[in-house]
Coordinates of C-alpha atoms and ligand atoms in Angstrom, one line a residue:
M6 CA -30.2 10.7 35.0
E7 CA -28.4 11.4 31.7
S8 CA -30.5 10.9 28.7
K9 CA -29.7 7.7 26.6
V10 CA -29.7 9.6 23.3
L11 CA -27.0 12.1 22.5
P12 CA -28.3 14.5 20.1
V13 CA -26.4 15.7 16.9
I14 CA -23.6 18.2 17.5
Q15 CA -23.9 21.0 14.9
G16 CA -21.5 20.8 12.0
D17 CA -21.3 20.5 8.3
Y18 CA -21.4 16.8 7.6
T19 CA -20.8 15.0 4.3
L20 CA -24.0 12.8 5.0
K21 CA -26.7 15.3 5.7
D22 CA -30.0 13.5 5.4
Y23 CA -29.7 9.8 6.3
D24 CA -33.2 8.8 5.5
Q25 CA -33.1 10.5 2.0
M26 CA -30.0 8.7 1.2
V27 CA -31.3 5.3 2.3
K28 CA -34.2 5.9 -0.3
N29 CA -32.1 7.5 -3.1
F30 CA -28.5 6.2 -3.0
S31 CA -27.0 3.8 -5.5
W32 CA -23.5 2.4 -5.3
E33 CA -23.2 3.2 -9.0
D34 CA -22.9 7.0 -8.4
V35 CA -19.7 6.1 -6.7
E36 CA -18.3 3.9 -9.2
K37 CA -18.6 6.6 -11.8
E38 CA -15.6 8.4 -10.2
F39 CA -13.3 5.6 -11.0
S40 CA -11.7 4.7 -14.2
W41 CA -13.7 1.5 -14.9
H42 CA -16.6 3.7 -15.7
E43 CA -14.8 4.6 -19.1
T44 CA -12.8 1.4 -19.6
G45 CA -14.4 -1.4 -17.6
L46 CA -11.0 -1.9 -15.9
I47 CA -9.6 -0.8 -12.5
N48 CA -6.7 -1.0 -10.0
I49 CA -7.2 0.2 -6.4
A50 CA -3.6 1.5 -6.2
H51 CA -4.3 3.5 -9.1
E52 CA -7.5 5.0 -7.7
A53 CA -5.9 5.4 -4.2
V54 CA -2.5 7.0 -5.2
D55 CA -1.8 7.7 -8.9
R56 CA -5.4 9.4 -9.6
H57 CA -4.5 12.1 -6.9
A58 CA -0.9 12.4 -8.1
S59 CA -2.2 13.8 -11.3
S60 CA -4.7 16.2 -9.8
Y61 CA -4.5 19.2 -7.6
R62 CA -3.6 16.8 -4.7
K63 CA -0.3 16.0 -6.2
N64 CA 1.9 17.8 -3.6
K65 CA -0.7 17.2 -0.8
V66 CA 0.7 15.0 2.1
A67 CA -0.9 11.5 1.7
L68 CA 1.0 10.0 4.6
Y69 CA 2.8 11.3 7.8
Y70 CA 4.8 8.6 9.4
K71 CA 6.2 8.6 12.7
D72 CA 7.8 6.1 15.1
A73 CA 10.5 6.3 17.8
S74 CA 13.3 6.7 15.2
R75 CA 11.7 8.1 12.1
K76 CA 9.5 11.0 11.2
E77 CA 8.5 11.3 7.5
A78 CA 6.0 12.7 5.2
Y79 CA 5.1 11.7 1.8
T80 CA 2.9 13.5 -0.8
Y81 CA 0.6 11.8 -3.3
N82 CA 3.1 12.3 -5.9
E83 CA 5.9 10.6 -3.7
M84 CA 3.5 7.7 -2.9
K85 CA 3.2 7.2 -6.5
R86 CA 6.9 7.1 -7.2
M87 CA 7.6 5.0 -4.0
S88 CA 4.8 2.4 -4.9
N89 CA 6.0 2.4 -8.6
K90 CA 9.5 1.7 -7.4
A91 CA 8.2 -1.1 -5.0
A92 CA 6.3 -2.6 -7.9
N93 CA 9.3 -2.7 -9.9
V94 CA 11.4 -4.3 -7.1
L95 CA 8.7 -7.2 -6.7
L96 CA 8.4 -7.5 -10.5
N97 CA 12.1 -7.8 -11.2
H98 CA 13.3 -9.8 -8.2
S99 CA 10.6 -12.5 -7.8
T100 CA 8.5 -14.5 -10.0
L101 CA 5.4 -12.8 -8.6
Q102 CA 2.7 -12.3 -11.3
K103 CA -1.0 -11.2 -11.3
G104 CA -3.1 -13.3 -8.7
D105 CA 0.0 -14.6 -6.8
R106 CA 0.2 -14.3 -3.1
F107 CA 2.5 -12.0 -1.4
F108 CA 2.6 -11.5 2.3
I109 CA 3.6 -8.6 4.4
F110 CA 5.1 -9.4 7.7
M111 CA 6.6 -6.4 9.5
P112 CA 6.0 -3.6 11.9
R113 CA 4.5 -0.5 10.6
S114 CA 6.9 1.6 8.4
P115 CA 6.6 3.7 5.4
E116 CA 8.1 0.5 3.3
L117 CA 5.2 -1.4 4.5
Y118 CA 2.9 1.1 2.6
F119 CA 5.1 1.2 -0.4
A120 CA 5.2 -2.6 -0.8
L121 CA 1.3 -3.1 -0.3
L122 CA 0.6 -0.4 -2.9
G123 CA 3.3 -1.8 -5.3
A124 CA 2.1 -5.3 -5.0
L125 CA -1.6 -4.1 -5.7
K126 CA -0.2 -2.1 -8.8
M127 CA 0.8 -5.6 -10.0
G128 CA -2.4 -7.4 -9.5
V129 CA -0.8 -9.5 -6.8
I130 CA -3.0 -10.6 -3.9
V131 CA -1.5 -9.1 -0.5
G132 CA -1.8 -11.0 2.8
P133 CA -1.0 -8.6 5.6
L134 CA 0.2 -10.5 8.7
F135 CA 0.2 -8.8 12.2
E136 CA 4.0 -8.6 13.3
A137 CA 3.3 -10.3 16.6
F138 CA 2.4 -13.6 15.0
M139 CA 4.8 -16.3 15.9
E140 CA 6.0 -19.5 13.9
G141 CA 2.9 -21.7 14.0
A142 CA 0.5 -18.7 13.0
V143 CA 2.8 -17.6 10.2
Y144 CA 3.2 -21.1 8.8
D145 CA -0.5 -21.8 8.7
R146 CA -1.3 -18.6 6.9
L147 CA 1.6 -18.9 4.3
S148 CA 1.1 -22.6 3.7
D149 CA -2.7 -22.4 3.2
S150 CA -2.5 -19.6 0.7
E151 CA 0.7 -20.9 -1.0
A152 CA 2.4 -17.6 -0.7
K153 CA 5.2 -17.1 -3.3
A154 CA 7.1 -14.1 -1.7
I155 CA 7.0 -12.2 1.6
I156 CA 8.5 -8.9 2.7
T157 CA 9.9 -8.9 6.4
T158 CA 12.6 -7.7 8.7
P159 CA 15.8 -9.6 9.6
E160 CA 14.2 -9.6 13.3
L161 CA 11.2 -11.6 12.2
L162 CA 12.9 -14.0 9.9
D163 CA 13.3 -16.9 12.3
R164 CA 9.4 -16.9 12.6
I165 CA 9.1 -18.1 8.9
P166 CA 9.7 -21.7 8.6
L167 CA 11.2 -21.6 5.3
D168 CA 12.1 -25.3 5.0
R169 CA 8.5 -26.1 5.5
L170 CA 7.2 -23.6 3.0
P171 CA 8.1 -25.0 -0.5
H172 CA 6.2 -22.3 -2.3
L173 CA 7.8 -19.4 -0.7
E174 CA 10.5 -18.5 -3.2
T175 CA 11.5 -15.0 -2.3
V176 CA 12.1 -13.2 0.8
F177 CA 12.3 -9.3 0.7
L178 CA 14.2 -8.0 3.7
V179 CA 14.0 -4.4 5.2
G180 CA 16.9 -3.7 7.3
D181 CA 20.6 -3.0 7.5
S182 CA 23.6 -5.0 5.9
I183 CA 21.3 -7.6 4.3
E184 CA 23.2 -10.4 2.8
E185 CA 21.5 -11.2 -0.5
S186 CA 21.3 -14.6 -2.0
D187 CA 18.8 -16.4 -4.6
K188 CA 16.1 -16.2 -2.0
F189 CA 17.0 -13.2 -0.1
V190 CA 16.5 -9.7 -1.5
D191 CA 17.7 -6.3 0.1
F192 CA 14.5 -4.2 -0.5
N193 CA 15.7 -0.9 0.3
K194 CA 18.8 -1.3 -1.9
K195 CA 16.7 -2.5 -4.9
M196 CA 14.3 0.4 -4.1
K197 CA 17.2 2.8 -4.6
D198 CA 18.1 1.6 -8.2
A199 CA 14.4 0.8 -9.2
S200 CA 12.7 2.9 -11.8
M201 CA 9.9 5.4 -10.7
H202 CA 7.7 4.3 -13.7
F203 CA 5.4 1.6 -13.6
E204 CA 2.3 0.6 -15.8
V205 CA -0.4 -0.6 -13.4
E206 CA -1.9 -3.7 -14.2
W207 CA -5.6 -3.1 -15.3
L208 CA -8.1 -5.5 -13.7
D209 CA -11.7 -6.2 -13.6
R210 CA -13.9 -5.2 -10.6
E211 CA -14.0 -8.8 -9.3
S212 CA -10.1 -9.3 -9.3
P213 CA -8.8 -9.9 -5.7
T214 CA -6.9 -7.4 -3.6
V215 CA -6.1 -8.5 -0.1
L216 CA -6.3 -11.8 1.7
H217 CA -6.8 -11.4 5.6
Y218 CA -6.8 -14.3 7.7
T219 CA -9.2 -14.3 10.5
S220 CA -10.5 -16.5 13.2
G221 CA -13.7 -18.6 13.6
S222 CA -14.8 -20.9 16.4
T223 CA -13.8 -23.9 14.5
G224 CA -10.9 -24.9 12.5
K225 CA -7.7 -22.9 11.5
P226 CA -8.0 -19.3 10.5
K227 CA -9.6 -18.8 7.3
G228 CA -8.4 -16.6 4.3
V229 CA -10.9 -13.8 3.6
L230 CA -10.5 -12.7 0.1
H231 CA -11.5 -9.1 -0.9
V232 CA -11.8 -7.6 -4.4
Q233 CA -11.4 -4.3 -6.2
E234 CA -15.0 -3.5 -6.0
A235 CA -14.7 -3.0 -2.2
M236 CA -13.2 0.3 -2.9
V237 CA -16.5 1.7 -3.8
Q238 CA -17.9 1.0 -0.2
Q239 CA -14.6 1.9 1.4
L240 CA -14.6 5.3 -0.3
Q241 CA -18.1 6.0 0.3
T242 CA -18.0 5.2 4.2
T243 CA -14.8 7.2 4.4
R244 CA -17.1 10.2 3.5
W245 CA -20.3 9.3 5.2
V246 CA -18.9 7.6 8.3
L247 CA -15.4 9.0 8.9
D248 CA -16.7 12.4 7.4
L249 CA -13.4 12.9 5.8
H250 CA -13.1 16.2 4.0
D251 CA -10.0 17.5 1.9
E252 CA -8.6 19.5 4.8
D253 CA -8.8 16.8 7.5
I254 CA -5.8 15.0 9.2
F255 CA -7.1 11.4 9.6
W256 CA -5.7 9.0 12.1
C257 CA -6.6 5.4 12.2
T258 CA -4.7 3.6 15.0
A259 CA -5.2 0.0 13.4
D260 CA -2.2 -2.2 12.2
P261 CA -2.6 -3.2 8.6
G262 CA -2.4 -6.8 9.9
W263 CA -6.1 -6.4 10.5
V264 CA -8.8 -5.4 8.2
T265 CA -9.3 -2.0 9.8
G266 CA -5.5 -1.1 9.2
T267 CA -6.1 -1.8 5.4
A268 CA -9.6 -0.7 4.7
Y269 CA -9.4 2.5 6.7
G270 CA -5.7 2.7 7.5
V271 CA -4.8 2.8 3.6
F272 CA -7.7 2.4 1.2
G273 CA -10.5 4.6 2.3
P274 CA -8.6 7.8 3.1
M275 CA -6.4 7.4 0.2
L276 CA -9.2 6.8 -2.2
A277 CA -10.7 10.0 -0.8
G278 CA -7.3 12.0 -1.2
A279 CA -7.0 12.6 2.5
T280 CA -3.9 13.1 4.6
S281 CA -3.3 10.2 6.9
V282 CA -1.1 9.9 10.0
I283 CA 0.6 6.5 10.8
V284 CA 2.1 6.0 14.1
G285 CA 4.5 3.1 14.5
G286 CA 5.5 1.2 17.7
R287 CA 3.5 0.1 20.6
F288 CA 0.6 1.9 22.2
S289 CA 1.7 4.4 24.7
I290 CA -0.6 7.1 26.2
D291 CA 2.0 9.9 25.6
T292 CA 2.9 8.9 22.1
W293 CA -0.8 8.8 21.3
Y294 CA -1.7 12.2 22.7
E295 CA 1.3 13.7 21.2
A296 CA 0.5 12.4 17.8
I297 CA -2.9 14.1 17.8
Q298 CA -1.4 17.4 19.0
D299 CA 1.7 17.4 16.6
Y300 CA -0.2 16.4 13.5
G301 CA -3.3 18.4 14.4
V302 CA -5.4 15.3 14.0
T303 CA -9.1 16.0 13.2
V304 CA -10.6 12.6 12.6
W305 CA -9.6 9.9 14.8
Y306 CA -10.5 6.2 14.4
S307 CA -9.8 3.8 17.1
A308 CA -11.0 1.0 19.5
P309 CA -12.8 0.7 22.8
T310 CA -9.8 -1.2 24.5
A311 CA -7.5 2.0 23.5
F312 CA -10.1 4.5 24.7
R313 CA -10.6 2.6 28.0
M314 CA -6.8 2.6 28.5
L315 CA -6.7 6.4 28.0
M316 CA -9.6 6.8 30.3
G317 CA -8.0 4.8 32.8
A318 CA -4.9 7.0 32.9
G319 CA -7.2 9.9 33.8
V320 CA -6.8 13.5 32.8
G321 CA -3.4 14.0 34.0
P322 CA -1.6 12.8 30.8
M323 CA -4.1 14.6 28.7
E324 CA -3.6 18.0 30.1
K325 CA -0.1 18.0 29.0
Y326 CA -1.3 18.2 25.1
D327 CA -3.3 20.3 23.2
L328 CA -6.0 18.1 21.6
S329 CA -8.3 20.8 20.3
S330 CA -7.8 20.0 16.6
L331 CA -10.1 16.9 17.0
R332 CA -13.6 17.2 15.6
H333 CA -14.8 13.7 15.0
I334 CA -14.0 10.5 16.8
L335 CA -15.0 6.7 15.9
S336 CA -14.5 3.4 17.3
V337 CA -14.5 -0.2 16.0
G338 CA -13.9 -3.8 16.9
E339 CA -15.8 -4.3 20.1
P340 CA -18.8 -3.1 22.0
L341 CA -18.3 0.6 22.8
N342 CA -19.3 1.0 26.4
P343 CA -21.7 3.9 27.3
E344 CA -19.1 4.7 29.9
V345 CA -16.5 5.4 27.3
I346 CA -18.9 7.6 25.3
R347 CA -19.6 9.6 28.5
W348 CA -15.7 9.9 29.0
G349 CA -15.5 11.1 25.4
M350 CA -18.5 13.9 25.9
D351 CA -16.7 14.9 29.2
V352 CA -13.0 15.2 28.1
F353 CA -13.3 16.0 24.3
K354 CA -16.9 17.5 24.3
M355 CA -17.6 15.1 21.5
R356 CA -19.6 12.0 20.7
I357 CA -17.5 8.9 19.9
H358 CA -19.2 7.2 17.0
D359 CA -19.4 3.3 17.1
T360 CA -19.0 1.4 13.8
W361 CA -19.7 -2.2 13.3
W362 CA -18.3 -4.4 10.6
M363 CA -16.1 -7.5 10.2
T364 CA -13.3 -8.8 8.0
E365 CA -15.8 -10.6 6.0
T366 CA -17.9 -7.3 5.3
G367 CA -14.8 -5.5 4.0
A368 CA -16.0 -2.2 4.9
Q369 CA -18.2 -0.5 7.6
T370 CA -21.8 -1.7 7.4
I371 CA -23.6 -0.5 10.5
C372 CA -22.6 2.8 12.0
N373 CA -23.5 5.9 13.9
F374 CA -23.5 8.9 11.7
A375 CA -22.5 12.4 12.6
C376 CA -25.8 13.6 11.2
L377 CA -27.8 11.3 13.5
P378 CA -28.6 11.0 17.2
I379 CA -26.6 8.4 19.0
K380 CA -28.4 5.9 21.1
L381 CA -26.2 4.8 24.1
G382 CA -25.4 1.0 23.6
S383 CA -26.2 1.0 19.9
M384 CA -23.8 0.5 17.0
G385 CA -26.0 2.7 14.8
K386 CA -27.8 2.1 11.6
P387 CA -27.0 0.4 8.1
V388 CA -24.8 2.5 5.8
P389 CA -27.1 3.6 3.1
G390 CA -27.0 1.1 0.2
I391 CA -26.8 -1.9 2.7
E392 CA -29.6 -3.9 4.1
A393 CA -29.2 -5.4 7.6
A394 CA -31.7 -7.2 9.4
I395 CA -32.1 -9.6 12.4
V396 CA -33.0 -13.1 11.2
D397 CA -34.0 -16.3 13.1
D398 CA -32.1 -19.6 12.5
Q399 CA -34.2 -20.1 9.3
G400 CA -33.4 -16.9 7.8
N401 CA -36.8 -15.2 8.5
V402 CA -36.5 -11.5 9.2
L403 CA -37.5 -10.7 12.9
P404 CA -39.5 -7.6 13.9
P405 CA -38.0 -4.9 16.0
N406 CA -36.9 -5.6 19.4
R407 CA -36.5 -9.5 19.0
M408 CA -33.0 -10.8 19.3
G409 CA -31.5 -13.0 16.6
N410 CA -28.8 -13.3 14.1
L411 CA -27.3 -10.1 12.8
A412 CA -27.4 -10.5 8.9
I413 CA -26.6 -8.4 5.9
K414 CA -28.4 -8.9 2.5
K415 CA -25.9 -10.5 0.2
G416 CA -24.3 -8.5 -2.6
W417 CA -22.9 -5.3 -1.0
P418 CA -19.8 -4.0 -2.7
A419 CA -17.2 -4.7 -0.2
M420 CA -18.3 -8.2 0.6
M421 CA -15.7 -11.1 0.8
R422 CA -15.8 -13.1 -2.4
Q423 CA -13.9 -16.3 -1.2
I424 CA -12.6 -18.1 1.7
W425 CA -9.4 -19.3 0.3
N426 CA -9.1 -22.7 -0.6
N427 CA -12.7 -23.5 1.1
P428 CA -15.8 -22.9 -0.9
E429 CA -17.9 -24.9 1.5
K430 CA -16.9 -22.7 4.3
Y431 CA -17.6 -19.7 2.1
E432 CA -21.2 -21.0 1.4
S433 CA -21.9 -21.7 5.0
Y434 CA -21.9 -18.1 5.7
F435 CA -24.9 -17.5 3.7
M436 CA -28.6 -18.4 4.6
N437 CA -30.9 -19.2 1.8
D438 CA -28.5 -17.5 -0.7
E439 CA -30.0 -14.4 0.5
W440 CA -28.5 -13.2 3.9
Y441 CA -24.8 -13.2 5.0
V442 CA -24.9 -14.3 8.8
S443 CA -22.5 -12.7 10.9
G444 CA -22.1 -14.8 13.8
D445 CA -23.1 -11.7 16.2
S446 CA -26.5 -11.7 17.8
A447 CA -28.4 -8.4 18.0
Y448 CA -31.7 -6.7 17.8
M449 CA -33.0 -3.7 16.2
D450 CA -35.2 -1.2 17.9
E451 CA -38.3 0.5 16.4
D452 CA -36.3 3.3 15.0
G453 CA -33.9 1.0 13.0
Y454 CA -30.9 1.2 15.4
F455 CA -28.9 -2.0 15.9
F456 CA -27.9 -3.2 19.4
F457 CA -24.9 -5.8 19.7
Q458 CA -25.6 -8.7 22.1
G459 CA -22.9 -10.9 21.7
R460 CA -21.2 -13.5 19.5
V461 CA -23.4 -16.5 18.7
D462 CA -20.3 -18.6 18.3
D463 CA -17.2 -18.8 20.8
V464 CA -15.0 -16.2 19.0
I465 CA -13.1 -14.1 21.4
M466 CA -12.5 -10.5 20.9
T467 CA -9.5 -9.4 23.0
S468 CA -8.2 -5.9 23.0
G469 CA -10.1 -5.6 19.7
E470 CA -8.3 -8.6 18.1
R471 CA -10.3 -11.7 17.0
V472 CA -9.0 -15.0 18.4
G473 CA -10.5 -18.2 17.5
P474 CA -10.6 -20.5 20.6
F475 CA -10.0 -23.6 18.4
E476 CA -6.5 -22.3 17.2
V477 CA -5.5 -21.7 20.8
E478 CA -6.8 -25.0 22.1
S479 CA -5.0 -26.9 19.3
K480 CA -1.8 -25.2 20.2
L481 CA -2.4 -26.0 23.9
L482 CA -2.8 -29.8 23.0
E483 CA 0.7 -29.7 21.5
H484 CA 2.1 -28.8 25.0
P485 CA 3.6 -32.2 26.4
A486 CA 1.6 -31.6 29.8
I487 CA -1.9 -31.1 28.2
V488 CA -4.3 -33.8 27.5
E489 CA -7.4 -31.6 27.2
A490 CA -8.0 -27.9 26.6
G491 CA -10.9 -25.5 26.4
V492 CA -10.6 -21.9 25.8
I493 CA -13.1 -19.0 26.5
G494 CA -13.2 -15.3 26.7
K495 CA -13.5 -13.9 29.9
P496 CA -15.1 -10.4 30.5
D497 CA -12.3 -7.9 31.3
P498 CA -12.9 -4.1 32.0
V499 CA -9.9 -3.0 29.8
R500 CA -9.5 -5.6 27.1
G501 CA -13.1 -6.4 26.4
E502 CA -12.3 -10.0 27.1
I503 CA -9.3 -12.0 28.1
I504 CA -8.4 -15.4 27.0
K505 CA -8.9 -18.0 29.7
A506 CA -7.8 -21.6 29.2
F507 CA -9.1 -24.7 31.2
V508 CA -6.7 -27.6 30.8
A509 CA -6.5 -31.2 32.1
L510 CA -3.0 -32.7 32.5
H511 CA -1.6 -36.0 31.5
E512 CA -0.7 -38.3 34.4
G513 CA 2.5 -37.5 36.0
Y514 CA 2.1 -33.7 35.5
E515 CA 1.3 -31.5 38.6
P516 CA -0.7 -28.1 38.3
T517 CA 2.0 -25.8 39.5
E518 CA 2.7 -22.1 39.0
E519 CA 5.9 -22.9 36.8
L520 CA 3.8 -25.2 34.5
E521 CA 1.2 -22.5 34.1
D522 CA 4.0 -20.0 33.1
D523 CA 5.4 -22.5 30.8
I524 CA 2.1 -23.1 29.1
K525 CA 1.4 -19.3 28.7
Q526 CA 5.0 -18.9 27.2
F527 CA 4.5 -21.8 24.8
V528 CA 1.3 -20.4 23.1
K529 CA 3.0 -16.9 23.2
K530 CA 6.0 -18.3 21.3
E531 CA 4.0 -20.4 18.9
L532 CA 1.0 -18.4 18.2
S533 CA 1.3 -14.7 19.4
A534 CA 1.2 -12.8 22.8
H535 CA -2.5 -11.6 22.0
A536 CA -3.6 -15.2 21.4
A537 CA -1.8 -16.6 24.8
P538 CA -4.2 -17.3 27.8
R539 CA -3.7 -14.8 30.5
E540 CA -5.5 -17.2 32.9
I541 CA -5.1 -20.9 33.2
E542 CA -7.4 -23.1 35.4
F543 CA -6.4 -26.7 35.8
K544 CA -9.2 -29.4 35.8
D545 CA -9.2 -33.1 36.2
K546 CA -11.5 -33.5 33.2
L547 CA -13.2 -31.0 30.8
P548 CA -17.0 -31.1 29.9
K549 CA -17.5 -32.8 26.4
T550 CA -20.3 -33.8 24.2
R551 CA -20.8 -37.5 23.6
S552 CA -18.8 -36.8 20.4
G553 CA -16.0 -35.5 22.3
K554 CA -16.3 -31.8 21.4
I555 CA -15.2 -29.5 24.4
M556 CA -18.4 -27.7 25.5
R557 CA -17.0 -24.1 25.9
R558 CA -20.5 -22.9 26.8
V559 CA -20.2 -25.0 30.1
L560 CA -16.8 -23.6 30.8
K561 CA -18.2 -20.1 30.5
A562 CA -21.0 -20.9 32.7
W563 CA -18.6 -22.3 35.4
E564 CA -16.6 -18.9 35.0
L565 CA -19.5 -16.6 35.2
N566 CA -21.5 -18.6 37.7
L567 CA -24.3 -18.8 35.4
P568 CA -26.7 -21.7 34.7
A569 CA -25.0 -24.0 32.2
G570 CA -28.3 -24.6 30.1
D571 CA -28.9 -27.8 28.3
L572 CA -26.6 -30.6 29.3
S573 CA -28.3 -33.5 27.4
T574 CA -25.5 -33.8 25.0
M575 CA -22.8 -34.0 27.7
E576 CA -20.9 -37.2 28.5
D577 CA -21.3 -38.4 31.9
Ligands
WTA601 C1 -16.9 -7.5 16.7 C2 -13.1 -5.8 12.9 C3 -19.4 -4.7 18.8 C4 -18.1 -8.4 16.3 C5 -13.5 -4.6 11.9 C6 -17.6 -8.8 14.9 C7 -18.1 -5.3 17.2 C8 -16.2 -8.9 15.0 C9 -18.1 -4.1 16.7 C10 -15.4 -8.8 13.8 C11 -18.8 -3.0 17.4 C12 -16.8 -5.3 15.5 N1 -19.7 -3.4 18.4 N2 -18.9 -5.6 18.2 N3 -18.8 -1.8 16.9 N4 -17.2 -4.1 15.7 N5 -17.3 -6.1 16.5 O1 -13.3 -9.3 11.6 O2 -18.1 -9.5 17.0 O3 -11.6 -8.5 13.5 O4 -18.2 -10.0 14.4 O5 -13.4 -7.1 12.2 O6 -15.8 -7.8 16.1 O7 -13.9 -8.7 14.0 P1 -13.0 -8.4 12.8

């Protein structure tokens, strides 16, 4: 049988001695690289772009962009100019000011990155929205944050209910033949005329940067707010975990609508002055392999779902491409199956390095490092400078090999600083004001490796995207046929989990295939395709507690043929 430990593959890695770094490292060493060391003030877009534009990296490519119709490259100097222009456009054609919320709702394109960096130069808070969101999901996020402006495309405009969003003053549109008005601004037209000079807003380290909405098991999506200081950890993990060197070509496959797509699709690599590849459009096996070949990608950060799809396609498609530039591969978002790691060893002759973190942690926290052996099934060890532990429900640290709550010691640099508009919710994440409790269960072995066991709550991870069952259930209840709904994640070999809904119907409705399709379409149209149930099961009645809460645990037990556990709180 194959060994469960994969030894280090020889290489010259940025992090050489993990144990020594754990003992001696201080985040202050990283801070010294940034401007606040001298002035006390900072701006993440300056550190990610302008700093390199006035260094030997000036003419180095910061960003390669490619989709079905465009193929472009931008140096650090060009990124500086384009983000300055974008900042001027936002400044001159809206009332956006420092601290206001500006949303980005569009498919990946160079303009998306200019607008993101431009807004950050102004000290505006950026809310990135995944392009697949539909009207209900868009409305919830824009109204909760009282967004003042948004950048989008004409194709997505009808998903923004302008009449119900009184705070939304300005809509920047990226597309052809835009009709301008008080509300609508042609972004590209204004970019042409905008000045390429802009004085960045200098901010303190606690000033907010991005607002990512993410799902929990109860309530609507919550706005997780990050601050400037996150850049310290984003930069250092880019070195230690992604192991990016100056000559690397890095590809993070995540969309900036999710935290991986901002923290490591933009900030980490640009703070490190690296070259990034951005591939627009949908996942396709050939496009992906081609991107690695054509750009000579050396470091590749993706997700288990994608790896499983590539694995499922076999070596046939792979043999058409030269993938020999790759030297380091990483994964995030869901458990990385040992089977996928074995596939990586087989086809790339390389280990795939799992990384664990969350929107709330703002940057990588527990990872497999190039300089450490990998234990199959483990997500690795804490990033030096970060303390992780397994705690019980009272916040006591448990000894090795005991399962409990995966927790991080409060106060790491990239830690979220607020749940938008919801201080009670924010407080509820912390136990005894000491531990941030992740909602994941795990154990740590005697060597300090962490092993993911599952979610403590009912959050669903489908194709690496986080879906809150409550949001889907609420939407299902808006369907005229449905009286009760419960939603769970059902294990799936490719997607990790799929969304399965159990529904009970109002009198007069029959469980038919047409109705099933109609319900799926309804959620798809209102929330997004990835939040729509792939399976629906009709029930006369759903298991509920006496206080009326749907017992998802029982639904899950039904689905998986497991014992349902304690049913004492269930109604008759
Ligand atoms: C899950 C994504 C197992 C976990 C950056 C976490 C993982 C949630 C891993 C956060 C991993 C993330 N192994 N599970 N390596 N990485 N998760 O906020 O349940 O979209 O709590 O952040 O994804 O999802 P989020």
